[in-house]
Short mmCIF file of C-alpha atoms in Angstrom, two decimals:
data_model
loop_
_atom_site.label_atom_id
_atom_site.label_comp_id
_atom_site.label_asym_id
_atom_site.label_seq_id
_atom_site.Cartn_x
_atom_site.Cartn_y
_atom_site.Cartn_z
CA MET A 1 3.41 84.86 32.91
CA VAL A 2 1.55 84.75 36.23
CA PHE A 3 2.46 88.31 37.23
CA ILE A 4 1.60 89.77 33.82
CA THR A 5 -1.73 87.93 33.68
CA ILE A 6 -2.67 89.09 37.18
CA THR A 7 -1.73 92.67 36.28
CA GLU A 8 -4.00 92.53 33.23
CA ILE A 9 -6.89 90.87 35.12
CA LYS A 10 -6.81 93.54 37.83
CA LYS A 11 -6.93 96.33 35.24
CA LYS A 12 -10.32 95.02 34.12
CA TYR A 13 -11.57 93.38 37.32
CA PRO A 14 -9.91 95.16 40.29
CA ASP A 15 -11.94 93.21 42.88
CA ALA A 16 -11.34 89.78 41.38
CA GLU A 17 -10.17 86.97 43.68
CA ILE A 18 -7.40 85.11 41.90
CA VAL A 19 -6.39 81.50 42.47
CA LEU A 20 -3.24 80.03 40.92
CA LEU A 21 -3.56 76.27 40.47
CA SER A 22 0.01 75.02 40.34
CA LYS A 23 1.54 71.98 41.98
CA VAL A 24 5.07 73.30 41.42
CA ASP A 25 4.37 76.70 42.96
CA TYR A 26 2.49 75.20 45.90
CA PHE A 27 5.22 72.75 46.89
CA ASN A 28 8.37 74.65 45.85
CA ASN A 29 7.60 78.35 46.29
CA GLU A 30 8.77 79.48 49.72
CA ASN A 31 7.29 82.95 49.17
CA LYS A 32 3.71 81.91 48.41
CA GLU A 33 2.37 83.44 51.64
CA THR A 34 3.56 86.89 50.50
CA TYR A 35 1.38 86.91 47.39
CA ASN A 36 -1.96 88.64 47.10
CA PHE A 37 -3.49 85.59 45.43
CA HIS A 38 -4.10 82.01 46.51
CA ILE A 39 -1.96 79.06 45.40
CA TYR A 40 -3.27 75.49 45.49
CA PRO A 41 -2.12 72.26 43.86
CA LEU A 42 -4.48 70.64 41.39
CA LEU A 43 -3.45 66.99 41.19
CA MET A 44 -5.13 64.34 39.08
CA ARG A 45 -6.81 62.93 42.22
CA SER A 46 -8.30 66.35 42.90
CA LYS A 47 -9.58 66.50 39.34
CA PHE A 48 -11.30 63.12 39.76
CA MET A 49 -13.01 64.45 42.88
CA LEU A 50 -14.13 67.61 41.11
CA ALA A 51 -15.39 65.69 38.07
CA GLY A 52 -17.64 63.49 40.21
CA GLY A 53 -19.62 60.58 38.76
CA PHE A 54 -17.44 57.70 37.58
CA TRP A 55 -14.28 59.70 38.27
CA GLY A 56 -15.37 60.59 41.78
CA LEU A 57 -16.10 56.92 42.47
CA LEU A 58 -12.71 55.94 41.09
CA ASN A 59 -11.10 58.53 43.35
CA ARG A 60 -12.78 57.00 46.40
CA LEU A 61 -12.02 53.40 45.46
CA ILE A 62 -8.31 53.81 44.87
CA LYS A 63 -6.24 53.79 48.04
CA TYR A 64 -5.11 57.32 48.71
CA LYS A 65 -4.10 57.57 52.34
CA ASN A 66 -1.07 59.79 51.69
CA TYR A 67 -3.03 62.04 49.35
CA GLN A 68 -5.86 62.41 51.86
CA LYS A 69 -3.42 63.18 54.65
CA LYS A 70 -1.51 65.85 52.72
CA LEU A 71 -4.04 67.40 50.37
CA GLY A 72 -7.49 66.14 51.23
CA CYS A 73 -8.11 69.22 53.36
CA TYR A 74 -8.02 71.39 50.22
CA GLU A 75 -10.76 69.52 48.39
CA LYS A 76 -13.51 71.72 49.85
CA LYS A 77 -11.63 74.86 48.84
CA LEU A 78 -11.10 73.58 45.29
CA LYS A 79 -14.77 72.62 45.07
CA HIS A 80 -15.72 76.11 46.26
CA TYR A 81 -13.49 77.85 43.71
CA PHE A 82 -14.68 75.76 40.77
CA SER A 83 -18.32 76.19 41.82
CA ASN A 84 -17.96 79.98 41.95
CA ALA A 85 -15.33 80.78 39.30
CA THR A 86 -16.13 83.25 36.55
CA MET A 87 -13.20 82.43 34.31
CA ILE A 88 -10.34 79.96 33.89
CA ILE A 89 -7.22 81.29 32.14
CA ASP A 90 -4.70 78.66 31.10
CA ILE A 91 -1.12 79.97 30.92
CA SER A 92 0.66 76.62 31.05
CA GLY A 93 2.96 77.57 28.17
CA TYR A 94 3.68 74.08 26.88
CA ALA A 95 1.60 71.23 28.27
CA PHE A 96 -0.33 69.60 25.41
CA SER A 97 2.08 67.59 23.30
CA SER A 98 3.22 64.02 22.72
CA GLN A 99 6.65 65.25 23.82
CA TRP A 100 5.33 65.12 27.41
CA GLY A 101 3.55 61.79 26.96
CA PHE A 102 0.03 60.43 26.71
CA ILE A 103 -0.94 60.86 30.40
CA ASP A 104 0.11 64.52 30.52
CA SER A 105 -2.03 65.22 27.46
CA LEU A 106 -5.03 63.58 29.14
CA ASN A 107 -4.30 65.68 32.21
CA PHE A 108 -4.45 68.85 30.09
CA LEU A 109 -7.75 67.84 28.48
CA PHE A 110 -9.21 67.07 31.91
CA ASN A 111 -8.82 70.76 32.79
CA ILE A 112 -11.16 71.64 29.94
CA LYS A 113 -13.55 68.89 31.04
CA LEU A 114 -13.76 70.53 34.48
CA ALA A 115 -14.34 73.98 33.01
CA LYS A 116 -17.19 72.53 30.95
CA LYS A 117 -18.70 70.65 33.90
CA TYR A 118 -18.76 73.78 36.07
CA ASN A 119 -19.82 76.01 33.17
CA ILE A 120 -16.81 78.33 33.52
CA ASP A 121 -15.61 80.51 30.64
CA MET A 122 -12.16 79.33 29.61
CA PHE A 123 -9.33 80.90 27.61
CA ILE A 124 -6.16 79.07 26.67
CA LEU A 125 -3.57 81.81 26.25
CA PRO A 126 -0.68 81.58 23.77
CA GLN A 127 1.31 78.41 24.16
CA SER A 128 2.96 75.63 22.21
CA LEU A 129 0.46 72.98 21.07
CA GLY A 130 1.46 69.63 19.61
CA PRO A 131 2.89 67.69 17.99
CA LEU A 132 0.50 64.81 18.68
CA ASN A 133 2.79 61.98 17.58
CA TYR A 134 2.06 59.44 20.31
CA PRO A 135 3.90 56.10 20.08
CA LYS A 136 0.77 53.90 20.26
CA CYS A 137 -2.00 53.92 17.67
CA TYR A 138 -4.73 53.77 20.33
CA GLN A 139 -3.18 56.80 22.08
CA LYS A 140 -3.38 58.85 18.89
CA LYS A 141 -7.04 57.88 18.40
CA ILE A 142 -8.01 58.69 22.00
CA ILE A 143 -6.26 62.08 22.02
CA LYS A 144 -7.68 63.03 18.63
CA THR A 145 -11.22 62.08 19.71
CA LEU A 146 -11.00 63.90 23.04
CA THR A 147 -9.37 66.96 21.47
CA LYS A 148 -12.21 67.28 18.96
CA LYS A 149 -14.69 67.02 21.83
CA TYR A 150 -13.10 69.31 24.43
CA PHE A 151 -11.16 71.87 22.38
CA LYS A 152 -14.47 73.25 21.15
CA TYR A 153 -15.39 74.38 24.68
CA PRO A 154 -12.89 77.20 25.46
CA ARG A 155 -14.07 80.56 24.18
CA LYS A 156 -10.69 81.02 22.53
CA ILE A 157 -7.49 79.04 22.18
CA PHE A 158 -4.28 80.78 21.14
CA ALA A 159 -1.40 78.89 19.59
CA ARG A 160 2.04 80.42 19.94
CA GLU A 161 3.57 78.76 16.86
CA GLN A 162 2.38 78.33 13.29
CA SER A 163 2.99 74.56 13.35
CA GLY A 164 0.77 74.08 16.42
CA PHE A 165 -1.89 76.40 15.02
CA LEU A 166 -2.12 74.44 11.76
CA GLU A 167 -2.25 71.08 13.53
CA MET A 168 -4.99 72.13 15.94
CA LYS A 169 -6.94 73.99 13.28
CA LYS A 170 -7.76 70.58 11.81
CA LEU A 171 -9.50 69.64 15.05
CA THR A 172 -11.22 72.88 16.15
CA ASP A 173 -12.23 76.30 14.80
CA ASN A 174 -11.89 78.46 17.94
CA ILE A 175 -8.15 78.87 17.63
CA ASP A 176 -5.98 81.83 16.65
CA LEU A 177 -2.26 82.50 16.36
CA SER A 178 -0.71 84.93 18.84
CA TYR A 179 2.58 85.95 20.45
CA ASP A 180 3.75 84.86 23.89
CA ILE A 181 1.88 86.81 26.59
CA VAL A 182 5.12 87.96 28.22
CA LEU A 183 5.98 89.81 25.01
CA GLN A 184 2.53 91.38 24.85
CA GLY A 185 2.05 92.23 28.51
CA ASN A 186 2.57 95.68 29.93
CA LYS A 187 6.15 96.28 31.03
CA GLU A 188 4.96 97.78 34.32
CA LEU A 189 3.63 95.16 36.76
CA ASN A 190 0.89 95.89 39.31
CA PHE A 191 2.80 94.96 42.46
CA ASP A 192 -0.13 95.89 44.71
CA ALA A 193 -2.16 93.16 43.00
CA ILE A 194 0.70 90.66 43.25
CA TYR A 195 1.95 91.15 46.84
CA LYS A 196 -0.04 91.37 50.07
CA ASN A 197 2.06 93.91 51.88
CA GLU A 198 5.45 95.36 51.11
CA VAL A 199 6.78 94.79 47.61
CA PRO A 200 10.11 92.95 47.75
CA ARG A 201 13.02 95.26 47.12
CA LEU A 202 14.36 94.97 43.61
CA GLU A 203 17.79 93.42 43.85
CA GLN A 204 20.09 95.91 42.16
CA VAL A 205 22.69 93.72 40.52
CA SER A 206 25.29 95.69 38.61
CA ILE A 207 26.58 93.89 35.53
CA GLU A 208 29.94 95.03 34.22
CA LYS A 209 30.37 96.29 30.67
CA ASN A 210 31.26 93.86 27.87
CA SER A 211 29.37 91.04 29.59
CA VAL A 212 27.44 88.05 28.28
CA ALA A 213 24.92 85.87 30.15
CA LEU A 214 24.98 82.10 29.70
CA ILE A 215 21.63 80.45 30.54
CA PRO A 216 21.47 76.66 30.05
CA ASN A 217 18.51 74.28 30.09
CA GLN A 218 18.59 70.72 31.40
CA LYS A 219 16.14 69.66 28.64
CA LEU A 220 19.00 69.96 26.13
CA PHE A 221 20.51 66.87 27.71
CA ASN A 222 17.47 64.84 26.63
CA TYR A 223 18.53 65.37 23.02
CA GLY A 224 22.31 65.87 23.04
CA GLN A 225 25.25 64.00 24.52
CA GLU A 226 26.20 65.34 27.94
CA ASN A 227 29.97 65.44 27.34
CA GLU A 228 29.54 67.13 23.96
CA LEU A 229 27.25 69.79 25.41
CA TYR A 230 29.64 70.64 28.22
CA GLN A 231 32.49 70.76 25.70
CA ILE A 232 30.51 73.23 23.58
CA TYR A 233 29.92 75.44 26.62
CA ASN A 234 33.61 75.25 27.55
CA GLU A 235 34.76 76.29 24.08
CA ILE A 236 32.25 79.14 23.94
CA ILE A 237 33.46 80.47 27.29
CA GLN A 238 37.12 80.13 26.29
CA TYR A 239 36.43 82.17 23.16
CA LEU A 240 34.55 84.85 25.09
CA LEU A 241 37.33 85.11 27.64
CA ALA A 242 39.92 85.44 24.89
CA ASN A 243 37.86 88.38 23.60
CA ARG A 244 37.79 90.08 27.00
CA LYS A 245 34.16 89.31 27.81
CA LYS A 246 32.85 88.63 31.27
CA ILE A 247 30.52 85.62 31.46
CA TYR A 248 27.69 85.38 33.96
CA LEU A 249 26.08 81.97 34.55
CA LEU A 250 22.40 82.61 35.32
CA ILE A 251 19.96 80.07 36.74
CA HIS A 252 16.63 80.85 35.10
CA SER A 253 15.09 77.63 36.45
CA VAL A 254 16.20 75.84 39.62
CA GLU A 255 16.65 72.55 37.77
CA ASP A 256 19.51 74.12 35.79
CA LYS A 257 21.55 74.97 38.88
CA ILE A 258 23.74 71.86 38.72
CA ILE A 259 24.57 72.58 35.05
CA CYS A 260 25.79 76.08 35.90
CA GLN A 261 27.81 74.70 38.79
CA ARG A 262 29.49 72.11 36.56
CA ILE A 263 30.33 74.73 33.94
CA LYS A 264 31.80 77.02 36.58
CA LYS A 265 33.86 74.13 38.00
CA LYS A 266 35.86 74.08 34.75
CA PHE A 267 36.72 77.75 35.33
CA THR A 268 37.12 77.78 39.13
CA LYS A 269 40.10 80.12 39.08
CA GLU A 270 38.73 82.36 36.34
CA GLU A 271 37.34 85.54 37.92
CA ASP A 272 35.64 86.61 34.70
CA VAL A 273 33.32 83.57 34.83
CA ILE A 274 30.76 84.48 37.48
CA ILE A 275 27.90 82.32 38.75
CA PHE A 276 24.75 83.65 40.41
CA GLU A 277 23.35 80.75 42.41
CA GLU A 278 20.56 82.65 44.14
CA GLU A 279 17.01 82.70 42.78
CA PHE A 280 15.85 86.06 41.48
CA GLU A 281 12.30 87.22 40.89
CA CYS A 282 11.36 87.40 37.22
CA PHE A 283 11.42 91.21 37.20
CA GLU A 284 14.87 91.18 38.80
CA LEU A 285 16.17 88.84 36.10
CA GLU A 286 14.68 91.05 33.43
CA GLU A 287 16.45 94.09 34.83
CA MET A 288 19.73 92.15 34.78
CA LEU A 289 19.26 90.97 31.20
CA ASN A 290 18.94 94.57 30.13
CA GLN A 291 22.60 95.11 31.08
CA PHE A 292 24.21 92.41 28.91
CA ASP A 293 25.51 92.89 25.37
CA TYR A 294 23.67 89.67 24.50
CA ILE A 295 22.85 86.31 26.04
CA ILE A 296 23.57 82.70 25.06
CA ALA A 297 20.47 80.88 26.23
CA SER A 298 18.35 77.76 26.08
CA ARG A 299 15.53 78.65 28.48
CA TYR A 300 12.63 79.87 26.34
CA HIS A 301 11.41 82.58 28.69
CA SER A 302 14.92 83.83 29.39
CA ILE A 303 15.00 84.70 25.69
CA VAL A 304 11.54 86.29 25.92
CA HIS A 305 12.70 88.34 28.94
CA ALA A 306 15.81 89.40 27.02
CA TYR A 307 13.75 90.47 24.00
CA ARG A 308 11.47 92.50 26.31
CA GLU A 309 14.64 94.43 27.14
CA SER A 310 15.79 94.50 23.48
CA THR A 311 18.77 92.30 24.33
CA PRO A 312 19.83 89.93 21.50
CA ALA A 313 20.29 86.19 22.05
CA ILE A 314 22.21 83.27 20.62
CA VAL A 315 19.97 80.28 21.21
CA ILE A 316 20.67 76.58 21.63
CA SER A 317 17.20 75.10 21.29
CA TRP A 318 15.35 71.81 21.58
CA ALA A 319 11.85 72.59 20.22
CA GLU A 320 10.01 74.35 17.40
CA LYS A 321 8.91 77.20 19.68
CA TYR A 322 12.43 78.66 19.67
CA TYR A 323 12.60 78.93 15.89
CA GLU A 324 9.28 80.74 15.65
CA LEU A 325 10.20 83.11 18.47
CA LEU A 326 13.44 84.10 16.78
CA LYS A 327 11.69 84.34 13.42
CA HIS A 328 9.30 86.95 14.86
CA PHE A 329 12.32 89.14 15.58
CA ASP A 330 14.34 88.34 12.43
CA GLN A 331 16.97 86.58 14.55
CA GLU A 332 16.84 83.05 13.04
CA GLU A 333 20.52 83.13 12.11
CA TYR A 334 21.36 82.90 15.81
CA LEU A 335 19.45 79.64 16.35
CA PHE A 336 21.14 76.26 16.86
CA ASP A 337 18.86 73.24 17.30
CA ILE A 338 20.32 70.47 19.47
CA ARG A 339 18.10 67.95 17.63
CA ASN A 340 20.32 68.54 14.62
CA THR A 341 24.10 68.40 14.45
CA ILE A 342 25.62 71.48 16.06
CA ASN A 343 29.19 72.37 16.92
CA SER A 344 30.93 75.05 18.90
CA GLN A 345 32.68 76.62 15.89
CA ASP A 346 29.37 77.47 14.20
CA ILE A 347 28.14 79.07 17.41
CA ILE A 348 31.41 80.96 17.82
CA SER A 349 31.06 82.28 14.26
CA SER A 350 27.68 83.75 15.25
CA ILE A 351 29.22 85.19 18.40
CA LYS A 352 31.89 86.91 16.27
CA LYS A 353 29.19 88.53 14.18
CA LEU A 354 27.02 89.50 17.14
CA ASN A 355 30.00 91.11 18.87
CA LYS A 356 29.96 93.63 16.01
CA THR A 357 26.20 93.97 15.46
CA PHE A 358 24.49 93.51 18.87
CA LYS A 359 23.47 97.18 19.05
CA LYS A 360 21.92 97.01 15.61
CA ASP A 361 20.14 93.77 16.48
CA ALA A 362 18.85 95.36 19.69
CA GLY A 363 17.25 98.10 17.59
CA LYS A 364 15.55 95.54 15.33
CA ILE A 365 14.18 93.68 18.33
CA ASN A 366 12.85 96.88 19.89
CA LYS A 367 10.99 97.86 16.71
CA LYS A 368 9.35 94.46 16.46
CA LEU A 369 8.39 94.52 20.14
CA THR A 370 6.61 97.84 19.66
CA ILE A 371 4.51 96.32 16.88
CA ILE A 372 3.65 93.24 18.96
CA ARG A 373 2.41 95.35 21.87
CA GLU A 374 0.04 97.30 19.64
CA ASN A 375 -2.31 94.27 19.61
CA ASN A 376 -2.50 93.13 23.22
CA ILE A 377 -4.21 89.76 23.53
CA PHE A 378 -5.82 90.75 26.84
CA ASP A 379 -7.86 93.37 25.03
CA GLN A 380 -9.47 90.50 23.10
CA ILE A 381 -10.51 88.40 26.07
CA PHE A 382 -11.51 90.96 28.72
#
């Protein structure tokens, strides 16, 4: 999402200075010095400082020795960027929902508050919004009140799913429905805009024929029983092996690494179950996904990457966003929601069918992708 958005920004504003505000990328990305854009963390304490007034006072009153020692030096830079920014583009993907809790929703709304304070144009690009089913009555009232107040400020908000669009439409008018930006973005990235110097060499990973990628997601374990999930994965792999498929365990997010390792441990002596433990760049993963017959996945953007390459997917999901994504591509029959009762035999039945039809499904996905790209969201905001 970051690379595509930067590519599109630079097409319109080639001299723009771009700042990525991301705590995860600042603390966990070892390659951040190679990028041609800045990366800074934007913690809640930093937001209090930027908001000033009561919030600035609160920030000074609360003890924050560790924060000041580690991040206080960046406050002037953050103040400079917010004071001089032309535009804020939110690509958080899925941040405003009761599924993440009351505090995280307030955190999201505070971003809009800062954009309003500094009079910066703001666009919230396609993402999952809602549900807003907070456990406490007062939480529901506070979020509803603040949403009505702050959601009116962005020039445009784009919901990625129909359910989120309808829920937010009750609270604000400046909202539209749109596809995920990774599906809409240009396939060719502007590497000169992304990297300072030499573009990292694309890792040429050759995937053997008759191969399937298995891409888990640790969030599934918040909804399903751990032993049952691992048993489902084991039975799926056993079926694939019996049908002479090679299985590649891919880590699309670092937090899923231990899951892939545990799955592989059950097949230690099986050479046709292969695990890639290294981290690949997003464009490297996309190139790999192009080589599989299909994938069995639970990471949302691994499915999006696969569809960008017209590669079909069997999906074990945990949220509404998966259903609507598959519905866009007429692939709903391959969806299995962990929040409902699922079993390995139903998934294996879908695998049997997809073994025969994956080329046909790839064609359907490609046709739909062509239609989606005809109405690029970036043409609406730039």
